[in-house]
XYZ file of C-alpha atoms in Angstrom:
460
model
C 107.740 74.814 77.409
C 106.884 73.915 80.994
C 109.468 73.390 83.705
C 108.065 71.558 86.724
C 108.523 68.469 88.887
C 107.300 65.212 87.314
C 103.547 65.162 87.098
C 103.091 68.779 88.166
C 103.254 70.401 84.737
C 100.221 68.400 83.635
C 98.226 69.655 86.617
C 99.009 73.254 85.706
C 98.108 72.649 82.073
C 94.721 71.316 83.115
C 93.996 74.506 85.049
C 95.068 76.654 82.101
C 92.940 74.664 79.656
C 89.896 74.971 81.923
C 90.318 78.759 82.087
C 89.678 79.037 78.312
C 91.656 82.254 77.945
C 93.060 81.690 74.472
C 96.214 83.516 73.498
C 99.163 82.924 75.796
C 99.572 82.093 79.468
C 103.047 82.210 80.983
C 104.261 82.003 84.567
C 107.243 81.466 86.815
C 107.551 80.750 90.525
C 110.785 80.748 92.516
C 112.150 80.622 96.027
C 112.009 84.274 97.072
C 115.168 84.083 99.170
C 117.500 82.323 96.740
C 115.830 83.092 93.425
C 115.928 79.390 92.509
C 113.324 78.714 89.822
C 110.856 76.057 90.939
C 108.367 75.922 88.107
C 107.687 77.807 84.896
C 105.667 77.854 81.712
C 106.774 80.093 78.854
C 109.275 81.587 81.279
C 111.089 83.549 78.557
C 107.903 84.643 76.742
C 107.612 88.436 76.724
C 104.017 89.560 77.337
C 102.379 92.875 78.314
C 102.571 93.142 82.125
C 99.905 95.835 82.515
C 100.198 97.538 85.887
C 102.521 94.852 87.250
C 105.225 97.129 85.827
C 104.328 99.666 88.541
C 106.169 97.432 91.017
C 109.345 98.026 89.013
C 108.584 101.749 88.782
C 108.191 101.997 92.561
C 111.677 100.641 93.251
C 113.162 102.637 90.374
C 111.800 105.865 91.869
C 112.859 104.995 95.415
C 116.372 104.117 94.284
C 116.789 107.384 92.367
C 114.902 109.855 94.569
C 114.845 108.303 98.032
C 111.892 107.562 100.307
C 112.019 111.069 101.812
C 111.651 112.877 98.496
C 108.791 115.388 98.362
C 107.287 117.129 95.337
C 107.030 120.913 95.709
C 104.418 123.285 94.272
C 105.297 126.952 94.756
C 103.994 130.452 94.189
C 106.849 132.714 93.140
C 106.744 136.503 92.847
C 109.096 138.308 90.467
C 108.623 141.622 92.263
C 107.803 143.089 95.682
C 104.397 143.223 97.335
C 103.374 146.756 98.287
C 99.981 147.819 99.569
C 98.363 144.534 98.518
C 99.740 144.781 94.988
C 102.440 142.496 93.602
C 104.641 144.622 91.344
C 105.583 141.895 88.879
C 104.533 138.436 87.764
C 103.036 135.685 89.914
C 104.191 132.213 88.878
C 102.571 128.924 89.867
C 105.512 126.513 89.678
C 104.898 122.788 89.444
C 107.348 120.273 90.834
C 105.519 117.215 89.532
C 103.326 116.521 92.576
C 100.919 113.793 91.365
C 98.742 114.116 94.478
C 97.921 117.829 94.248
C 94.165 118.365 94.409
C 91.795 121.319 94.472
C 91.658 121.586 98.266
C 95.451 121.596 98.573
C 95.719 124.142 95.772
C 93.263 126.303 97.703
C 95.713 126.212 100.589
C 98.255 127.998 98.392
C 95.678 130.660 97.513
C 94.891 131.134 101.197
C 98.568 131.575 102.021
C 98.884 134.095 99.213
C 96.064 136.101 100.760
C 97.736 135.907 104.158
C 100.907 137.318 102.578
C 98.873 140.420 101.730
C 98.481 139.936 97.980
C 95.216 141.243 96.503
C 96.216 141.884 92.877
C 99.226 141.816 90.567
C 100.576 144.280 88.046
C 102.130 141.665 85.790
C 101.189 138.285 84.402
C 99.937 135.141 86.069
C 102.210 132.393 84.742
C 102.126 128.626 85.085
C 105.523 126.901 85.032
C 105.643 123.189 84.264
C 109.000 122.823 82.528
C 110.709 120.442 84.945
C 108.946 117.440 83.377
C 108.126 116.882 79.693
C 104.620 117.831 78.578
C 102.877 114.659 77.390
C 99.290 114.930 76.157
C 98.304 111.368 77.086
C 99.974 108.235 78.427
C 98.792 105.865 75.702
C 97.518 107.250 72.378
C 95.573 104.054 71.674
C 93.171 104.491 74.595
C 89.722 106.115 74.142
C 89.851 109.908 74.425
C 87.454 110.086 77.354
C 88.935 107.641 79.890
C 90.197 109.397 83.006
C 92.984 106.866 83.596
C 94.794 108.112 80.464
C 95.484 111.757 81.370
C 98.132 114.210 80.261
C 101.368 114.535 82.231
C 103.323 117.635 83.196
C 105.203 119.073 86.145
C 101.981 120.818 87.187
C 99.241 118.257 87.840
C 95.852 118.677 89.488
C 93.182 116.114 90.432
C 95.140 113.478 88.518
C 94.668 115.812 85.520
C 90.952 115.198 85.321
C 87.891 117.440 85.268
C 84.583 116.403 86.826
C 81.632 116.160 84.433
C 78.131 116.010 85.949
C 74.789 115.949 84.156
C 71.105 115.891 85.064
C 67.793 116.347 83.285
C 66.435 119.886 83.305
C 63.043 120.465 81.699
C 63.273 119.106 78.182
C 67.067 119.285 78.120
C 70.158 118.749 80.211
C 72.018 120.643 82.883
C 75.757 120.133 82.422
C 78.491 121.071 84.902
C 82.271 120.858 84.531
C 84.291 121.636 87.640
C 87.443 120.795 89.568
C 85.731 119.542 92.678
C 87.411 118.675 95.913
C 85.957 118.010 99.343
C 85.723 121.714 100.242
C 85.829 123.594 96.944
C 84.156 123.128 93.558
C 85.539 125.814 91.281
C 84.247 125.932 87.691
C 86.688 125.545 84.808
C 87.030 127.332 81.475
C 89.627 125.059 79.869
C 87.004 122.365 79.132
C 83.567 122.575 77.505
C 80.796 119.978 77.098
C 77.906 119.916 74.618
C 75.078 117.354 74.654
C 74.279 116.105 71.140
C 71.206 114.174 70.032
C 72.784 110.887 68.947
C 73.244 107.327 70.183
C 76.930 106.832 69.375
C 79.736 107.512 69.804
C 79.181 108.310 73.447
C 81.919 110.964 73.497
C 83.864 112.974 70.948
C 86.873 115.142 71.679
C 88.630 117.980 69.891
C 91.109 120.634 70.952
C 90.315 124.265 70.191
C 93.426 126.204 71.119
C 93.823 125.672 74.840
C 90.248 124.426 75.389
C 89.195 120.759 75.511
C 85.898 120.505 73.643
C 83.717 117.486 74.340
C 80.389 116.296 73.040
C 78.330 113.536 74.633
C 75.496 111.458 73.197
C 72.154 112.390 74.793
C 70.837 108.858 74.382
C 73.652 107.523 76.591
C 73.050 109.827 79.559
C 70.038 108.268 81.278
C 68.523 110.466 83.980
C 71.806 111.802 85.303
C 75.270 110.897 86.502
C 78.905 111.959 86.601
C 82.395 110.889 85.602
C 85.919 112.270 85.448
C 87.318 113.256 82.051
C 91.004 113.843 81.249
C 92.461 117.273 80.568
C 95.141 117.729 77.910
C 96.727 120.981 79.157
C 97.200 120.311 82.857
C 99.342 123.411 83.409
C 96.593 125.746 82.182
C 93.961 123.668 83.989
C 95.779 124.146 87.296
C 96.209 127.839 86.553
C 92.525 128.240 85.659
C 91.426 126.537 88.874
C 93.892 128.513 90.993
C 92.638 131.772 89.503
C 89.062 130.883 90.488
C 90.128 129.796 93.965
C 92.113 133.005 94.433
C 89.044 135.048 93.533
C 87.246 133.401 96.440
C 90.026 134.646 98.744
C 89.746 138.202 97.437
C 92.667 138.022 94.998
C 92.275 139.209 91.413
C 94.446 137.480 88.817
C 94.555 137.654 85.029
C 94.088 134.540 82.912
C 97.006 132.112 83.226
C 99.732 131.963 80.603
C 102.414 129.296 80.189
C 105.857 130.400 81.327
C 108.286 130.208 78.432
C 111.566 130.418 80.336
C 112.983 127.270 81.911
C 114.845 129.164 84.634
C 112.982 131.129 87.269
C 114.063 133.769 89.763
C 111.941 135.392 92.430
C 110.659 135.187 95.979
C 108.657 132.175 97.131
C 105.398 133.435 98.634
C 103.797 130.039 99.288
C 104.807 126.413 99.053
C 102.981 123.102 99.146
C 105.031 120.010 99.986
C 103.624 116.632 99.075
C 103.789 113.598 101.305
C 107.051 111.682 101.047
C 107.590 109.393 98.097
C 107.722 106.493 100.530
C 104.178 107.356 101.629
C 102.865 108.020 98.110
C 104.024 104.841 96.391
C 101.990 102.291 98.413
C 98.843 104.167 97.373
C 100.027 104.192 93.765
C 100.432 100.419 93.898
C 97.151 99.781 95.686
C 94.956 102.020 93.519
C 97.093 101.674 90.386
C 97.178 105.403 89.678
C 98.771 105.813 86.275
C 99.662 109.489 86.641
C 101.575 108.852 89.867
C 103.559 106.056 88.247
C 104.478 108.175 85.229
C 105.526 111.185 87.307
C 107.575 109.005 89.643
C 109.284 107.260 86.735
C 110.022 110.443 84.785
C 111.332 112.152 87.926
C 113.605 109.177 88.608
C 115.022 109.295 85.080
C 115.726 113.015 85.426
C 117.406 112.428 88.784
C 119.656 109.891 87.089
C 120.863 112.530 84.659
C 118.636 111.600 81.742
C 116.610 113.961 79.578
C 113.585 111.829 78.726
C 111.428 113.605 76.186
C 108.997 110.706 76.044
C 107.687 107.927 78.247
C 109.343 105.322 76.033
C 112.754 106.964 76.493
C 112.297 107.087 80.246
C 111.002 103.504 80.192
C 114.192 102.486 78.417
C 116.247 104.025 81.203
C 114.205 102.078 83.735
C 114.749 98.844 81.798
C 118.516 99.404 81.825
C 118.415 100.006 85.581
C 116.213 96.961 86.236
C 118.624 94.685 84.330
C 121.019 95.130 87.228
C 118.400 93.515 89.470
C 117.818 90.481 87.278
C 115.033 91.917 85.108
C 116.740 91.445 81.755
C 115.305 91.909 78.290
C 112.403 94.091 79.477
C 110.773 96.744 77.315
C 108.798 99.506 79.018
C 106.641 101.733 76.828
C 105.841 103.782 79.948
C 106.022 103.544 83.737
C 102.389 102.654 84.454
C 101.859 99.656 82.172
C 98.954 101.320 80.360
C 100.551 100.873 76.944
C 100.453 97.323 75.616
C 103.837 97.660 73.866
C 105.634 96.887 77.139
C 107.041 93.385 77.451
C 108.204 91.385 80.473
C 108.992 87.711 80.822
C 107.791 85.847 83.926
C 111.274 84.552 84.658
C 112.804 88.041 84.539
C 110.060 89.453 86.767
C 110.568 86.679 89.312
C 114.327 87.302 89.279
C 113.635 90.987 89.987
C 111.248 90.119 92.828
C 113.772 87.746 94.368
C 116.495 90.402 94.097
C 114.242 92.916 95.863
C 113.106 90.426 98.500
C 116.018 90.854 100.893
C 115.412 94.548 101.544
C 111.702 93.904 102.126
C 110.761 97.367 100.830
C 108.728 96.248 97.832
C 106.907 93.511 99.675
C 105.901 95.980 102.361
C 104.409 98.339 99.769
C 102.424 95.712 97.876
C 98.748 95.391 98.727
C 97.329 92.113 99.992
C 95.771 90.079 97.188
C 92.559 88.569 98.523
C 91.821 84.930 97.847
C 88.151 84.509 96.920
C 85.533 81.776 96.816
C 83.464 80.805 93.768
C 81.021 83.624 94.454
C 83.817 86.191 94.469
C 83.706 86.808 98.225
C 86.993 87.112 100.142
C 87.985 83.990 102.048
C 88.775 84.960 105.617
C 91.790 83.331 107.258
C 92.957 81.740 104.018
C 96.174 79.805 104.779
C 98.029 81.428 101.859
C 99.033 85.090 102.232
C 99.665 86.918 98.966
C 101.071 90.404 98.432
C 101.167 91.315 94.787
C 100.536 93.857 92.049
C 97.757 93.224 89.570
C 97.803 94.336 85.957
C 94.667 94.539 83.823
C 94.129 95.703 80.250
C 91.490 94.509 77.815
C 92.231 90.778 77.398
C 95.509 91.164 79.296
C 95.922 90.144 82.939
C 99.019 89.963 85.090
C 99.885 89.308 88.712
C 103.303 89.417 90.299
C 104.543 89.412 93.865
C 105.101 87.153 96.850
C 103.206 84.561 98.846
C 103.717 82.435 101.920
C 102.561 78.875 101.527
C 100.909 76.582 104.022
C 104.196 75.078 105.114
C 106.042 78.370 105.478
C 107.508 78.592 101.975
C 108.404 82.114 100.867
C 107.877 82.305 97.121
C 108.037 84.934 94.372
C 105.867 84.547 91.287
C 104.664 86.198 88.087
C 101.691 85.200 85.921
C 100.994 86.873 82.579
C 98.004 86.094 80.330
C 97.208 87.833 77.046
C 94.895 87.302 74.094
C 96.478 89.886 71.815
C 94.513 88.895 68.718
C 91.183 89.620 70.407
C 92.603 92.822 71.877
C 93.811 94.001 68.461
C 90.290 93.714 67.024
C 88.858 96.239 69.508
C 88.138 99.751 68.306
C 86.241 102.878 69.317
C 84.049 102.843 72.403
C 84.452 99.051 72.676
C 87.934 99.591 74.056
C 86.529 100.844 77.361
C 84.137 97.953 78.078
C 84.658 95.333 75.367
C 82.159 92.485 74.941
C 83.415 89.480 76.851
C 86.194 91.441 78.505
C 84.886 91.299 82.049
C 84.291 87.545 81.898
C 87.739 86.958 80.410
C 89.317 88.936 83.253
C 87.293 86.994 85.825
C 88.594 83.688 84.450
C 92.169 84.997 84.305
C 92.041 86.043 87.961
C 90.518 82.728 88.982
C 93.379 80.950 87.211
C 95.918 83.094 89.072
C 94.451 82.041 92.405
C 94.322 78.384 91.370
C 97.980 78.408 90.372
C 99.008 80.071 93.644
C 97.046 77.541 95.698
C 98.599 74.696 93.727
C 102.111 76.039 94.230
C 101.476 76.463 97.936
C 100.594 72.759 98.116
C 103.471 71.563 95.899
C 106.211 73.701 97.455
C 105.423 73.826 101.186
C 108.965 74.710 102.293
């Protein structure tokens, strides 16, 4: 059902028909200041929002944790340091930092050296108990995609390992490392084997604490690289830290997971992340799934919850968002990667209008570029859009704010989904499905066309 001024609904329907998306297309647009609904189609139709849900996650995290919140990663000693020897255990304690990378982890190893530690008498433990251990965000995604990593309180390189390959004689040279800008330590928690086959491109299996991969030789070409997910991020971080420490003259045993939830000792080194207020705009711009999940889980814990799963934490976020007009939402996670999440355009627009007054969300959203028919950005376009995109296979969403030609300040949400086509995808086709890129191109073109039409119809 369309809600629009006389004659305008037909114009929108013509644009939707020309887009040839199939499935469902729903939208709502409202005055951003008052929340008054101006036009809608399928306004109460719940569809997967994709990463548009990250806009909700950002405010949820800010409300619970505050813009000044920082994630801490610490090195804790359970005994004294005497003559370069730590008489006790060394514990790498994760505080959930989603931005920790190899170079920053090396800074902790350097500080440890400066504190005089050269070896330890006890164990080297990794402590990641402050957040639930989740092996992957969405179990329906292909095993090898780096945007579907594991989650824990100890995260490194977005919980991905770098895989590089090149031809060497009649075979292949394969390298797995945790590369940063300055350091490229090897890893032992992941292994890769090249197999003479055409498909599947990758296979994955877990052998104890080791991720074992195979890759099809016929898919490798002459060489290349990509990031693969790790499934035990706590041991991955510990493995990398051990190798980094060796480079600073510190000998550590192999990492072991800490079993106790409580921890007592002396902090020898500490790494503080940027503030949450500085992290979230990057999460929204680059749509980093791990950052969204850590922020959402941390917010739920701060609110007194004990979320053992992303769905449980997503439910807490939905309850919170209902107080800001986003009613009837279902969040399978905090990133939008799972297609079981459901938002209605009208509820999303109500949430955006509720958040408009503070201006925080709008300031964090990245500018959505209006493009010409060749896909090139249109400079000095009269309509300014700040919004969050959301893209899954045959699912596309866009939600945010725009200023029209006549000064109108509008909030909008557009959700498109062809769930039948999506449901037929399987195996490697889920990463780059036939027809998927073209479908997404048409969906994004429709989003721009609707925004330009609204800017003309509702100038003030």
